[in-house]
Structure formats: structure tokens, C-alpha cells
Tab-separated table of C-alpha atoms and ligand atoms in Angstrom:
chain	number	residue	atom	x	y	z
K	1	UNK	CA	-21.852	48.089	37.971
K	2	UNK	CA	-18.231	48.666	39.423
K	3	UNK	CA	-15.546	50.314	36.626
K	4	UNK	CA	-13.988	47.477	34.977
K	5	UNK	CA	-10.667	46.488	36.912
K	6	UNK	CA	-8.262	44.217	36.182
K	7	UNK	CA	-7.173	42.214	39.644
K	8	UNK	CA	-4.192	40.945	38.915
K	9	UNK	CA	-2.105	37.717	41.682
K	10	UNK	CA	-1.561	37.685	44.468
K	11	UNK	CA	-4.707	40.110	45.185
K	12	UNK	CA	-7.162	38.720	47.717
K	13	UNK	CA	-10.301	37.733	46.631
K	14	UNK	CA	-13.195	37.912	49.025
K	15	UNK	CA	-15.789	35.448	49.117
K	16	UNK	CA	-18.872	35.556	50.545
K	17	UNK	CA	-20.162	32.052	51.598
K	18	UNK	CA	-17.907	29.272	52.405
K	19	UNK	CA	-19.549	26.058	51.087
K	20	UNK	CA	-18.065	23.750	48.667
K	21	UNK	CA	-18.569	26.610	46.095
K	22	UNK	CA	-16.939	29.199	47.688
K	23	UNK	CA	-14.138	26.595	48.310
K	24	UNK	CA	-13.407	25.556	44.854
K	25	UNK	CA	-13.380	28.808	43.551
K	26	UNK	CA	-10.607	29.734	46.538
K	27	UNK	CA	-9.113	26.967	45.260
K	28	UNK	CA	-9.183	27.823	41.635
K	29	UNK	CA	-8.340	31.119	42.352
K	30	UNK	CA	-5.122	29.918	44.433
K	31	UNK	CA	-3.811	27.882	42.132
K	32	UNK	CA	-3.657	31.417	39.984
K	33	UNK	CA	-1.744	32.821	42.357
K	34	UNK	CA	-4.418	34.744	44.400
K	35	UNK	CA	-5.219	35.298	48.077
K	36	UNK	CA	-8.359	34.423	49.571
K	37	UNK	CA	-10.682	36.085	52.501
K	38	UNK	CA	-13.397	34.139	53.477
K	39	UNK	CA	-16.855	35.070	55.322
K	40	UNK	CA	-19.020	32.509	56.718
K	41	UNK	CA	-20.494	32.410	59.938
K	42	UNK	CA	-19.064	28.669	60.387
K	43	UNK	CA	-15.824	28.730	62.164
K	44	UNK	CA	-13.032	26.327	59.735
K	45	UNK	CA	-15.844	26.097	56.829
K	46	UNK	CA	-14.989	24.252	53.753
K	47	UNK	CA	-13.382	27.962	51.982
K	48	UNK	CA	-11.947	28.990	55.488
K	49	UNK	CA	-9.586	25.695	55.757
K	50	UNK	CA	-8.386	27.241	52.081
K	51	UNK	CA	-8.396	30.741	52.627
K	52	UNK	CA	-5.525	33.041	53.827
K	53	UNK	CA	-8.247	35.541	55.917
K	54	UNK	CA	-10.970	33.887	57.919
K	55	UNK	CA	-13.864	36.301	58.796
K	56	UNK	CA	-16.357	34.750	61.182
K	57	UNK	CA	-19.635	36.763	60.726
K	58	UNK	CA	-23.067	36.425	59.537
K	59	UNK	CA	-23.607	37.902	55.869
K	60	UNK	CA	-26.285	40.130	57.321
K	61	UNK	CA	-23.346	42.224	59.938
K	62	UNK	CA	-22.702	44.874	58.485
K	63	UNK	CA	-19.209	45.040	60.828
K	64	UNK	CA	-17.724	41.242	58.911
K	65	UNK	CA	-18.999	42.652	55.878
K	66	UNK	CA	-16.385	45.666	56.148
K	67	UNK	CA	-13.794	43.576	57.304
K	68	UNK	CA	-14.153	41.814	54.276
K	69	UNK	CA	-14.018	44.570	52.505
K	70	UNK	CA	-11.297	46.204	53.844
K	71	UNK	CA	-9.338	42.616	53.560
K	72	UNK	CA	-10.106	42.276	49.574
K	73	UNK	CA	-9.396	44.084	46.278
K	74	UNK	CA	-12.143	42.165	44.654
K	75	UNK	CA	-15.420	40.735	46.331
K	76	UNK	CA	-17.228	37.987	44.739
K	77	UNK	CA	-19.938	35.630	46.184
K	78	UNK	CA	-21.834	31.768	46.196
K	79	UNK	CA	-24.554	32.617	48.335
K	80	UNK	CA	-27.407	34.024	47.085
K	81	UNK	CA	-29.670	34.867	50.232
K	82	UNK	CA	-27.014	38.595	50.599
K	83	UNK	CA	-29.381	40.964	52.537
K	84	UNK	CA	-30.223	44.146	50.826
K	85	UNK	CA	-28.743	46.527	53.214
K	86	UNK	CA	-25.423	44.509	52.893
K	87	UNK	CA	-25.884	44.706	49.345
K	88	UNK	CA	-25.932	47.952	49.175
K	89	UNK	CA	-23.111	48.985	50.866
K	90	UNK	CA	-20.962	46.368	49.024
K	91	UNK	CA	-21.690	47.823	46.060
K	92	UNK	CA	-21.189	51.496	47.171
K	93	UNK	CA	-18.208	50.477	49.028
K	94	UNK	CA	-16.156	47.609	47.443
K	95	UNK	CA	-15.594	46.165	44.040
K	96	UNK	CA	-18.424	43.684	43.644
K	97	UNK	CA	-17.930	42.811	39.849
K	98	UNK	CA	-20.358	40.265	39.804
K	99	UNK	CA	-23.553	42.929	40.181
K	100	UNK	CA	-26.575	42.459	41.961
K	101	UNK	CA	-29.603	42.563	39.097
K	102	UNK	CA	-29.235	38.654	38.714
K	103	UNK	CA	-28.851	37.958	42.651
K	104	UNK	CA	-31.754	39.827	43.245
K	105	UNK	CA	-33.924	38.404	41.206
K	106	UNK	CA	-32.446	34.858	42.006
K	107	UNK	CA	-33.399	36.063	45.696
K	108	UNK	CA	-37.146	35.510	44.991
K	109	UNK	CA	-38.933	33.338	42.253
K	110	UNK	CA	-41.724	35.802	41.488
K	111	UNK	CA	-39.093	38.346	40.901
K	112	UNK	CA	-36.480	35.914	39.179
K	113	UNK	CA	-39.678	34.391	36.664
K	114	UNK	CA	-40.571	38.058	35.914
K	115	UNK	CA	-36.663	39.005	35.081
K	116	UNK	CA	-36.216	36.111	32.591
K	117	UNK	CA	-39.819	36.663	31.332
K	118	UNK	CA	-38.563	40.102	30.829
K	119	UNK	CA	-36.081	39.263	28.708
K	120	UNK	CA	-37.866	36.345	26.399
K	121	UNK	CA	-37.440	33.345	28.132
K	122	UNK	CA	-40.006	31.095	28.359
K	123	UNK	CA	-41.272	30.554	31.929
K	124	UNK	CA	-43.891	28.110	33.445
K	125	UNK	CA	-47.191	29.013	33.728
K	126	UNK	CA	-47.208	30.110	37.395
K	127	UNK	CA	-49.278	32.643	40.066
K	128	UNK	CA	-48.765	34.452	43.221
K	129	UNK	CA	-49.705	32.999	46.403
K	130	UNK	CA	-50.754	35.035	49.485
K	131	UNK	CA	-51.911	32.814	52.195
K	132	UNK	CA	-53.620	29.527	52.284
K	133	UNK	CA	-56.778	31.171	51.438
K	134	UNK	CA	-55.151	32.626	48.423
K	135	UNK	CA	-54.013	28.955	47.520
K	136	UNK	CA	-57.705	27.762	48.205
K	137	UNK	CA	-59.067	29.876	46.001
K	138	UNK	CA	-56.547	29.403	43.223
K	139	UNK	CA	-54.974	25.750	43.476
K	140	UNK	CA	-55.105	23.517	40.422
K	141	UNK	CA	-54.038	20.078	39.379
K	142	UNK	CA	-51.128	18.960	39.070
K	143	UNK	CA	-49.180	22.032	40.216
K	144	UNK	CA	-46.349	22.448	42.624
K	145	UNK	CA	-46.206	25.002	45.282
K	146	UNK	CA	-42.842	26.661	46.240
K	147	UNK	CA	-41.981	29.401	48.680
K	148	UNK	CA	-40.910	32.659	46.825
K	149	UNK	CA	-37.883	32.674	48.950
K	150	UNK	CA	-35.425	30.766	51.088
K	151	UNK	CA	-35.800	27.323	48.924
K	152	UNK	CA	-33.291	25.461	48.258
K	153	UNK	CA	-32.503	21.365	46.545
K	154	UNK	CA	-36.255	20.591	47.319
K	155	UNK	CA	-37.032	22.475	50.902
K	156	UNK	CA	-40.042	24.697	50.976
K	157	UNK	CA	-41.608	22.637	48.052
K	158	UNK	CA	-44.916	20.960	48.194
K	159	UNK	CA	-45.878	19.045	44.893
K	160	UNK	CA	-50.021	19.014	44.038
K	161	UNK	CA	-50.618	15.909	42.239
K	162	UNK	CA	-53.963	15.417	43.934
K	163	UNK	CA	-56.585	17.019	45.828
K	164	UNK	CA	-54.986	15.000	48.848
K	165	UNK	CA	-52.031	16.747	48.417
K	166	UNK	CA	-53.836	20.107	49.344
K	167	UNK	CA	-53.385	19.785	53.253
K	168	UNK	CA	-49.601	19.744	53.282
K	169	UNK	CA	-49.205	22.540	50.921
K	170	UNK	CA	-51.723	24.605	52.685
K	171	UNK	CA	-49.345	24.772	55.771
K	172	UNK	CA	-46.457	26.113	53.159
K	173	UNK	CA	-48.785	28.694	52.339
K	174	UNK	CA	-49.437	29.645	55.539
K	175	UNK	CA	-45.884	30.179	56.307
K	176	UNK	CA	-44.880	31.819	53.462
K	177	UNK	CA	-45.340	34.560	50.580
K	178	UNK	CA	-45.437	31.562	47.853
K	179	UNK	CA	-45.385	30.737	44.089
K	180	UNK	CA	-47.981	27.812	42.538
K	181	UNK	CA	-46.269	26.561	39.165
K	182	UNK	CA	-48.224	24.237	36.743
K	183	UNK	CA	-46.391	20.704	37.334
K	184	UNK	CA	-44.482	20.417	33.984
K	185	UNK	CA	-44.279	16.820	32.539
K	186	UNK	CA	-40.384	17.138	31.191
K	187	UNK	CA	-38.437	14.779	29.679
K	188	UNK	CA	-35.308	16.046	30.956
K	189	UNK	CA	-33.682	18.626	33.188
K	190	UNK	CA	-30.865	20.646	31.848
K	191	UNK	CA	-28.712	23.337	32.641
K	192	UNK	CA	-26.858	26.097	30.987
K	193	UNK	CA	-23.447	27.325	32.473
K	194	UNK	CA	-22.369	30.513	30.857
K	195	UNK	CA	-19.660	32.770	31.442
K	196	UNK	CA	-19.760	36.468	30.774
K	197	UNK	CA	-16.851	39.001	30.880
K	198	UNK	CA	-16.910	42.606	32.177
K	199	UNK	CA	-16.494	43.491	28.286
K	200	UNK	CA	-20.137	41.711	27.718
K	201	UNK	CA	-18.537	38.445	26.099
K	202	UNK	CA	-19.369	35.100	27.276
K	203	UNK	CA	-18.345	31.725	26.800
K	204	UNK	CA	-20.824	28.766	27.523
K	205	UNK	CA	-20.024	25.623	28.296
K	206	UNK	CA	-21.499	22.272	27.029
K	207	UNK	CA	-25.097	21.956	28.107
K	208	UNK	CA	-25.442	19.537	31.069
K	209	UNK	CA	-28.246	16.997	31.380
K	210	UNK	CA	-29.721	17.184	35.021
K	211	UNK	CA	-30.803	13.898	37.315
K	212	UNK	CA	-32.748	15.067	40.592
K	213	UNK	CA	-34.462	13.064	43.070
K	214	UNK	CA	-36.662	14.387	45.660
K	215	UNK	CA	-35.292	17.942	44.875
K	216	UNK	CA	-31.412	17.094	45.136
K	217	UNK	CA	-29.316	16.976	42.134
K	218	UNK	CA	-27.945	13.055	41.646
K	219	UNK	CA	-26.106	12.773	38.266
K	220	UNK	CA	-25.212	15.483	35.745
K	221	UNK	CA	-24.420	14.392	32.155
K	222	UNK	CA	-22.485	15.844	29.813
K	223	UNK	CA	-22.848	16.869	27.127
K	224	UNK	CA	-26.641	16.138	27.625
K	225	UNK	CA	-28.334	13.868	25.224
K	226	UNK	CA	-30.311	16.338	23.395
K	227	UNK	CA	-30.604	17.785	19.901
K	228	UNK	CA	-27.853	20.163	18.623
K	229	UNK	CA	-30.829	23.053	17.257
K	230	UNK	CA	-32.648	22.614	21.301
K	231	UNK	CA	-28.936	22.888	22.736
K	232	UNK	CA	-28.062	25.568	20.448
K	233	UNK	CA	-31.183	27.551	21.182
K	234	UNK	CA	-30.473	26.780	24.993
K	235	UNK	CA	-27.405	28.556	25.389
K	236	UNK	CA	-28.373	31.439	23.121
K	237	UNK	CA	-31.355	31.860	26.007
K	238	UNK	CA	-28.282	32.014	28.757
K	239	UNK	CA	-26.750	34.279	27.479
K	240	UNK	CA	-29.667	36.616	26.552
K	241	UNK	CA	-30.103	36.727	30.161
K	242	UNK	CA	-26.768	36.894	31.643
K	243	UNK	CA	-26.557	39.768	29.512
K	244	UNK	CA	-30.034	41.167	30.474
K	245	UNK	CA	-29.295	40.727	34.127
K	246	UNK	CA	-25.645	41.993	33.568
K	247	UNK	CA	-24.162	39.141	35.038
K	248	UNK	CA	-20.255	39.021	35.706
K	249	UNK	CA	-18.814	35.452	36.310
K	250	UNK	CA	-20.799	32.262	36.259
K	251	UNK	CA	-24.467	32.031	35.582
K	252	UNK	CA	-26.310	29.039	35.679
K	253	UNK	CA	-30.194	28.940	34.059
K	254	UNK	CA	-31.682	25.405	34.876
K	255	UNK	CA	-34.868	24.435	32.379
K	256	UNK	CA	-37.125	21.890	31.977
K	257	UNK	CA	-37.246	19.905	28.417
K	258	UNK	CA	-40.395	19.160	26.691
K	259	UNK	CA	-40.308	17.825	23.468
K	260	UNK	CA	-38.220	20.457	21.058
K	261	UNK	CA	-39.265	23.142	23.829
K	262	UNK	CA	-37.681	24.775	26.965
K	263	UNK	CA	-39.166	26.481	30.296
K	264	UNK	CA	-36.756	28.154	32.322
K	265	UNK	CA	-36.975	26.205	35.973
K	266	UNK	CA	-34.175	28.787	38.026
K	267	UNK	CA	-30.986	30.987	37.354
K	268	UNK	CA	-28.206	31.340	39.710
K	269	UNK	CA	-25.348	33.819	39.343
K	270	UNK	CA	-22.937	31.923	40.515
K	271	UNK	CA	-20.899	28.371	40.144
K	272	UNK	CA	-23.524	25.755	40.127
K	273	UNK	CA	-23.460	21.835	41.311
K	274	UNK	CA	-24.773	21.208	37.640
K	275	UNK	CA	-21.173	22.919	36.527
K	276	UNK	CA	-18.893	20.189	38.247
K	277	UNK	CA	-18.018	18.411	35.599
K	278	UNK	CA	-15.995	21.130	33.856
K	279	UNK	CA	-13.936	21.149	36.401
K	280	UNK	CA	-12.533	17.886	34.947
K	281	UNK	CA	-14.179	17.506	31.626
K	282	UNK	CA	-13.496	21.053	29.951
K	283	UNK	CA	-10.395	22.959	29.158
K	284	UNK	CA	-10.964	25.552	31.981
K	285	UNK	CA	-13.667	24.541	34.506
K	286	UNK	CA	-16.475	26.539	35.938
K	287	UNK	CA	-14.825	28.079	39.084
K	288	UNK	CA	-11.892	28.771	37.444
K	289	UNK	CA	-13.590	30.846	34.719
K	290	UNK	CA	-15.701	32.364	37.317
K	291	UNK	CA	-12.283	33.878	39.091
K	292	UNK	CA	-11.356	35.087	35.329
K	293	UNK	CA	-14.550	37.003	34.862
K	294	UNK	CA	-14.460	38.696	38.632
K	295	UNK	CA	-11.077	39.575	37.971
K	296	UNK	CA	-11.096	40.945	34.337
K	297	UNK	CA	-8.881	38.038	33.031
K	298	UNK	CA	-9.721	36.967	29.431
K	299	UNK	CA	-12.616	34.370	29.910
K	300	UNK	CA	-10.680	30.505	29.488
K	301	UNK	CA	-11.652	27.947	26.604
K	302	UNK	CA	-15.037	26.307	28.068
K	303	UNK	CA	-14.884	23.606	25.663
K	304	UNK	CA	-15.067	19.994	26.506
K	305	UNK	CA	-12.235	17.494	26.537
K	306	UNK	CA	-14.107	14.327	27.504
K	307	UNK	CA	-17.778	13.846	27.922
K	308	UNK	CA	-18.835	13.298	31.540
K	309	UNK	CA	-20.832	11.862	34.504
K	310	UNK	CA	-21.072	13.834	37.520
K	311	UNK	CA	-22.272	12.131	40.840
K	312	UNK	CA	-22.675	13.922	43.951
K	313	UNK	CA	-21.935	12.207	46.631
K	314	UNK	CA	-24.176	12.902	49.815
K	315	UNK	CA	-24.211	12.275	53.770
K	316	UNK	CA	-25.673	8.725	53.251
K	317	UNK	CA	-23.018	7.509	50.169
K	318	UNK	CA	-20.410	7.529	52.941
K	319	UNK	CA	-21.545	5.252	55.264
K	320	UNK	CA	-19.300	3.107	54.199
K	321	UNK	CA	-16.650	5.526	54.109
K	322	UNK	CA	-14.172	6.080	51.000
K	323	UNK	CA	-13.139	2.575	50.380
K	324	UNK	CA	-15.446	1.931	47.986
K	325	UNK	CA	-14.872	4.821	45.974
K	326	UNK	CA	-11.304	3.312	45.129
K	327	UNK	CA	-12.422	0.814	41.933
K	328	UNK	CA	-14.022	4.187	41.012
K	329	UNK	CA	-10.661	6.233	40.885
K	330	UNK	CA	-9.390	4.804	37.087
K	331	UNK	CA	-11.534	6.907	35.554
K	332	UNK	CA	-12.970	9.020	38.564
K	333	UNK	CA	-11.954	12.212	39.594
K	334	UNK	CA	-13.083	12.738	43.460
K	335	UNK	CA	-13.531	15.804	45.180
K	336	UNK	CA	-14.629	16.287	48.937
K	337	UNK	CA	-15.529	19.406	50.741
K	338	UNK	CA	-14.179	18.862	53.693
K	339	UNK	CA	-17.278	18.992	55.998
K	340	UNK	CA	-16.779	16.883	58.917
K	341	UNK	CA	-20.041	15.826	59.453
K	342	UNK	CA	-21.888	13.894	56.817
K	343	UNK	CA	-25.556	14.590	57.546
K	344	UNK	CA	-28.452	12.153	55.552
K	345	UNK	CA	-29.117	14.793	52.437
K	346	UNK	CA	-25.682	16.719	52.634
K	347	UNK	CA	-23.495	17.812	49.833
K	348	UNK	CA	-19.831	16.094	51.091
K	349	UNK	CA	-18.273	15.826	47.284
K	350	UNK	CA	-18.987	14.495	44.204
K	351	UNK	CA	-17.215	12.276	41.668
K	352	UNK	CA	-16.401	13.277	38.053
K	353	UNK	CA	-16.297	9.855	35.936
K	354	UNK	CA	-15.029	10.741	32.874
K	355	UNK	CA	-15.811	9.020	29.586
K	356	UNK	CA	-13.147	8.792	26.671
K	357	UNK	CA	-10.613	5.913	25.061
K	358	UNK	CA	-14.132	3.553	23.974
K	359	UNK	CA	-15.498	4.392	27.477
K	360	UNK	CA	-19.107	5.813	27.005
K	361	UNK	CA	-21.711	7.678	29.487
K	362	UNK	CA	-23.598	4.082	29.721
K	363	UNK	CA	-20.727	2.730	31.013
K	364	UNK	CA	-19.934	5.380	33.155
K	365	UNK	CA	-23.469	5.165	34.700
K	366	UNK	CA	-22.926	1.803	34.999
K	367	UNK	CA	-20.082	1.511	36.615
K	368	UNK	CA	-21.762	4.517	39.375
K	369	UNK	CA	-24.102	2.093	39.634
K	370	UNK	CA	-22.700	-0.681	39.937
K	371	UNK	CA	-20.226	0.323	42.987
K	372	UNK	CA	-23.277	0.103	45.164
K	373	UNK	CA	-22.627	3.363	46.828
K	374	UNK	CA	-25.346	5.228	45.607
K	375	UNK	CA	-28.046	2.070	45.917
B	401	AMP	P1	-36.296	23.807	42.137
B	401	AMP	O1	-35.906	24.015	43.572
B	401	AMP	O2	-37.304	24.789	41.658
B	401	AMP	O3	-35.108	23.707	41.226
B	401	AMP	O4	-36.980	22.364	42.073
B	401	AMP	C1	-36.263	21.183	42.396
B	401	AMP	C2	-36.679	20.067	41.465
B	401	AMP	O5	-38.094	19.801	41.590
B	401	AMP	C3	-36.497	20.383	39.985
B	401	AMP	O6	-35.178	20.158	39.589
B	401	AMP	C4	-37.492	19.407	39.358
B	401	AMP	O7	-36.969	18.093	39.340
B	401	AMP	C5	-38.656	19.462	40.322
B	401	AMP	N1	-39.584	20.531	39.901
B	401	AMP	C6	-39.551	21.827	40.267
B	401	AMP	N2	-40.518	22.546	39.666
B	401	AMP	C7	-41.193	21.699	38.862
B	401	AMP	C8	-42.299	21.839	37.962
B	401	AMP	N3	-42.917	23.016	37.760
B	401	AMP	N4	-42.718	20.735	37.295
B	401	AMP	C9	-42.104	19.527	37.480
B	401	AMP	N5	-41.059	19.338	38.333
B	401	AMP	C10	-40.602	20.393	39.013
């Protein structure tokens, strides 16, 4: 891990990957005072309409990964799938705070389950798949299949209810080096957002209750509706592996809730859709804290000032357009990533309702609800 630097405004940050989360933390990170370089390979990407320095590259050339470089006194990153050649000069080359242990493992699930198993986190019962003989020979019931890499909100999954589901994920496993995971009947999804320092402190924020539907997060509610001790025990998991993985900035460790128990579903070093809300709902949000922890800043309160519903708002919930987002706006807090074209499935923004003065989560939810947008 790079020597522990503070980078103090108006340094540039470089970001690697300009989606919505490289954009919020450009504009967290702005509103501090700091510059911003961005590298995407999408000309005017949601961080490049932010940023002061627009590289156009992909992540894997090596020459827009030393412009970057050269542009920055800091490098962070939002997208995981960093090649290991580019990786590796970054890390010789530039100040890349954030380390690597946690993105490589996040790189493949295999890897990723074995890290966190590592370290004493409970992981589904799961097995290596080589081949759709492989899966043949090993399938059971119910069991999903997922490739080991490149998956992302649902893509390269293939659930196993059934025998009948066989023929579908027998062409996954033909493509792909894959991972078969026992299907686990949760009651809830939640996630973990924890911050840690370059000193090794971290600061977690309230555990978020998780709402996906055909692999794309829907609604995240916080704090999530489960017991204090389960919570409690949660968080003390995150941070055993942020600080196994020696993770600087934001990690995010989604699990699955059965009962009193936990299974660790994925980790991601980085800003997290299930972290929106703090952006609103907590005295420092998630991509703000993140910039703190890249940059050696003291790590920001995490705590929260209003419980929350988060609702992401996707290609299809603007057919309409905005207008019906206004009745939302009392108690709403919208935020769009500026992506012109809003594809069936595509993150364009999401809405934080937040829930204080009498006003609960039910109501919240209703309200989301009831606006018809998301129908
Ligand atoms: P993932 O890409 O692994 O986060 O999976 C996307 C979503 O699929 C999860 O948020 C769950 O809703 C569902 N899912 C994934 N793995 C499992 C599993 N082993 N058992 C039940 N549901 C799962």
C-alpha cells in the first residue's frame, strides 16, 4: 500500500470509471475544493461533464492510464473490472490509496468467497464450475449459477430452481469459468457500507435493507428493519474485512439474512448504489467519506439524520419524463446522472425520500408507490 499522504484542495483527483459513481464522488470531492481527472472510454460521461481533465481511453491502455497519472496527485477508482497489468503499474507508479487486495478479489467470486472466507465470514455453500460437463456432473437443486467474472445487477446469472432450468444454465457454463451457489431462502438483503482510514479506523454507516428484482437493486431502506445484536454483528463482519483486505475508502459487503444469521452475498471496494441514501440521510454521505479516506482527511460522522427510502430510478421510470417526480420533491431528494439515453434496465438516478417530522418508511414506500412511476 502507497505511504500515507495527505492530499490536500485543490489537488486533482483521478478517477477511474465515469458512471454515476465516479460522478458523485467528483462531485463530492468538488464541493471540497478539489480538481477532478476523469477516465472513461465514453466521450462527455456522467464524471467527464463534472470533471476539470477528460481522458478518453479504455482502462486497459496503458497510454490513458499514464495520462491519468501524470494529471492526478491521488488516483482512486468505481470500476472494478481494472486489468492486472494496469494495476500494476498504478500501483508502482501513482498514489492508488485505495489498494488492490479487495478489487482483486471483488474481480472474481471464487477468489472474492475465498478472501472473506479467509477472514471469518460466513459464505454460501458454493463450488467451482469448469464447463457444462463440470455443471452436469455437479448441479443440485435449487442452486444458482453465476459467472466467476464480468457479472454485474443480474447478467451472467442463471437461477436452478428445477431440473428444467438446467438447459439455460448449461450455455452459461459453456461460456464461462463459473461459480454454482446453493439458492439461499433469505428473508432480507442487506448491506454494510464501511469506511476505513489509511490509519486502519473506520466508520460504518447505518446498515441498509436491500430490495432487488430480477438482479437490479429497487429500494434501499434505512436503517434496515432488523435486530440491533444481527446489525451489530453485521458491521463488526465489514469491518473485519475491510481491514483484512486493507481497504482504503468505501467498502460495501452485501449479505443475505436468514433468521438471526448472515451469508456474505458480494463486497465491493468502492461507493455502492446500496450507499445512496447517506448522501441525504447521514451527516457525511458515502462519496464524500470515500474522498476523505483517499485523501487522508479525518473520516466524517456516518451517522444518520433521518431514516430513509432509496429508489433508483431506471430507463423505463422515465417514460413519462420528470413530471411526475414533482409531488415527490417535499420530501424527495432527486439525483440524475446525466446519461442521455435512458435504456429499459439503466441506472439514470435515484430518489432519496426521506422520513422524519411523523413521516415513517411505510409512508415513504407508499407514497413511491403510489406516484405510479415505478408500477
Ligand atoms: P449478485 O449479482 O450476486 O449480487 O446477485 C443479484 C441478486 O440475485 C441478489 O441480490 C439476490 O437477490 C439474488 N441472488 C444472488 N445469489 C443468490 C443466492 N445464492 N440465493 C438467493 N438469491 C440470490
Amino acid at each position: 500500500m502507497s505511504a500515507v499522504k495527505t492530499i490536500l484542495p485543490p489537488a486533482v483527483i483521478g478517477i477511474i470509471g465515469g458512471g454515476q459513481l465516479g460522478r458523485m464522488m467528483a462531485l463530492a470531492a468538488k464541493a471540497m475544493g478539489y480538481r477532478i481527472a476523469s477516465l472513461d472510454p465514453q466521450p462527455g460521461c456522467p464524471c467527464a461533464q463534472i470533471a476539470d481533465i477528460e481522458i478518453i481511453g479504455d482502462y486497459g491502455d496503458s497510454s490513458a492510464i499514464e495520462s491519468l497519472a501524470r494529471a492526478s496527485d491521488v488516483i482512486t477508482y468505481e470500476f472494478e473490472n481494472i486489468n492486472a497489468d494496469a494495476l500494476q503499474w498504478l500501483e508502482k507508479n501513482a498514489h492508488l490509496p485505495q489498494g488492490s487486495l479487495a478489487l482483486k478479489a471483488s474481480q472474481s467470486r471464487l477468489a472474492e468467497k475465498a478472501a472473506v472466507a479467509r477472514l471469518g465470514a460466513p459464505v454460501p455453500r458454493h463450488l467451482r464450475i469448469s464447463g457444462a460437463e463440470d455443471l452436469e456432473k455437479k448441479v443440485f437443486f435449487p442452486s444458482i449459477l453465476k459467472t466467476d467474472s464480468g457479472g454485474y445487477d443480474g447478467k451472467g446469472q442463471a437461477a436452478l430452481k428445477t431440473p428444467a432450468d438446467l438447459p439455460a444454465a448449461l450455455d452459461l457454463a459453456r461460456g464461462a469459468e463459473c461459480v454454482l451457489e446453493e439458492w439461499v431462502p433469505f428473508d432480507k438483503e442487506i448491506s454494510v457500507i464501511v469506511a476505513r482510514a489509511q490509519d486502519g479506523k473506520t466508520a460504518a454507516f447505518p446498515v441498509a435493507e436491500n430490495i432487488h428484482e430480477n438482479g437490479i437493486l429497487r429500494r434501499t431502506i434505512a436503517p434496515a428493519r432488523i435486530s440491533e445484536s444481527l446489525g451489530a454483528r453485521a458491521v463488526e463482519c465489514a469491518e473485519r474485512i475491510a481491514a483484512g483486505l486493507e481497504v482504503v475508502g468505501i467498502l460495501a459487503v452485501e449479505m443475505f439474512v436468514i433468521g438471526n444469521d448472515f451469508f456474505i452475498n458480494e463486497i465491493a471496494p468502492r461507493p455502492h448504489n446500496s450507499g445512496h441514501f447517506t448522501m441525504d440521510a447521514c451527516a457525511t454521505g458515502q462519496f464524500e467519506q470515500h474522498v476523505r479516506a483517499v485523501c487522508a482527511l479525518p473520516l466524517g460522522d456516518p451517522s444518520r439524520l433521518a431514516p430513509a427510502v432509496m429508489a433508483n430510478i431506471l430507463g423505463e421510470h422515465l417514460s413519462r419524463g420528470l413530471e411526475p417526480f414533482l409531488p415527490l420533491l417535499g420530501r424527495g431528494k432527486l439525483h440524475l446522472y446525466g446519461k442521455a439515453e435512458a435504456r429499459r434496465g439503466r441506472k439514470m438516478g435515484h430518489l432519496n425520500m426521506l422520513c422524519d417530522g411523523g413521516h415513517t418508511i411505510d409512508d415513504a414506500m407508499r407514497s413511491l408507490d403510489e406516484s405510479g412511476i415505478w408500477n
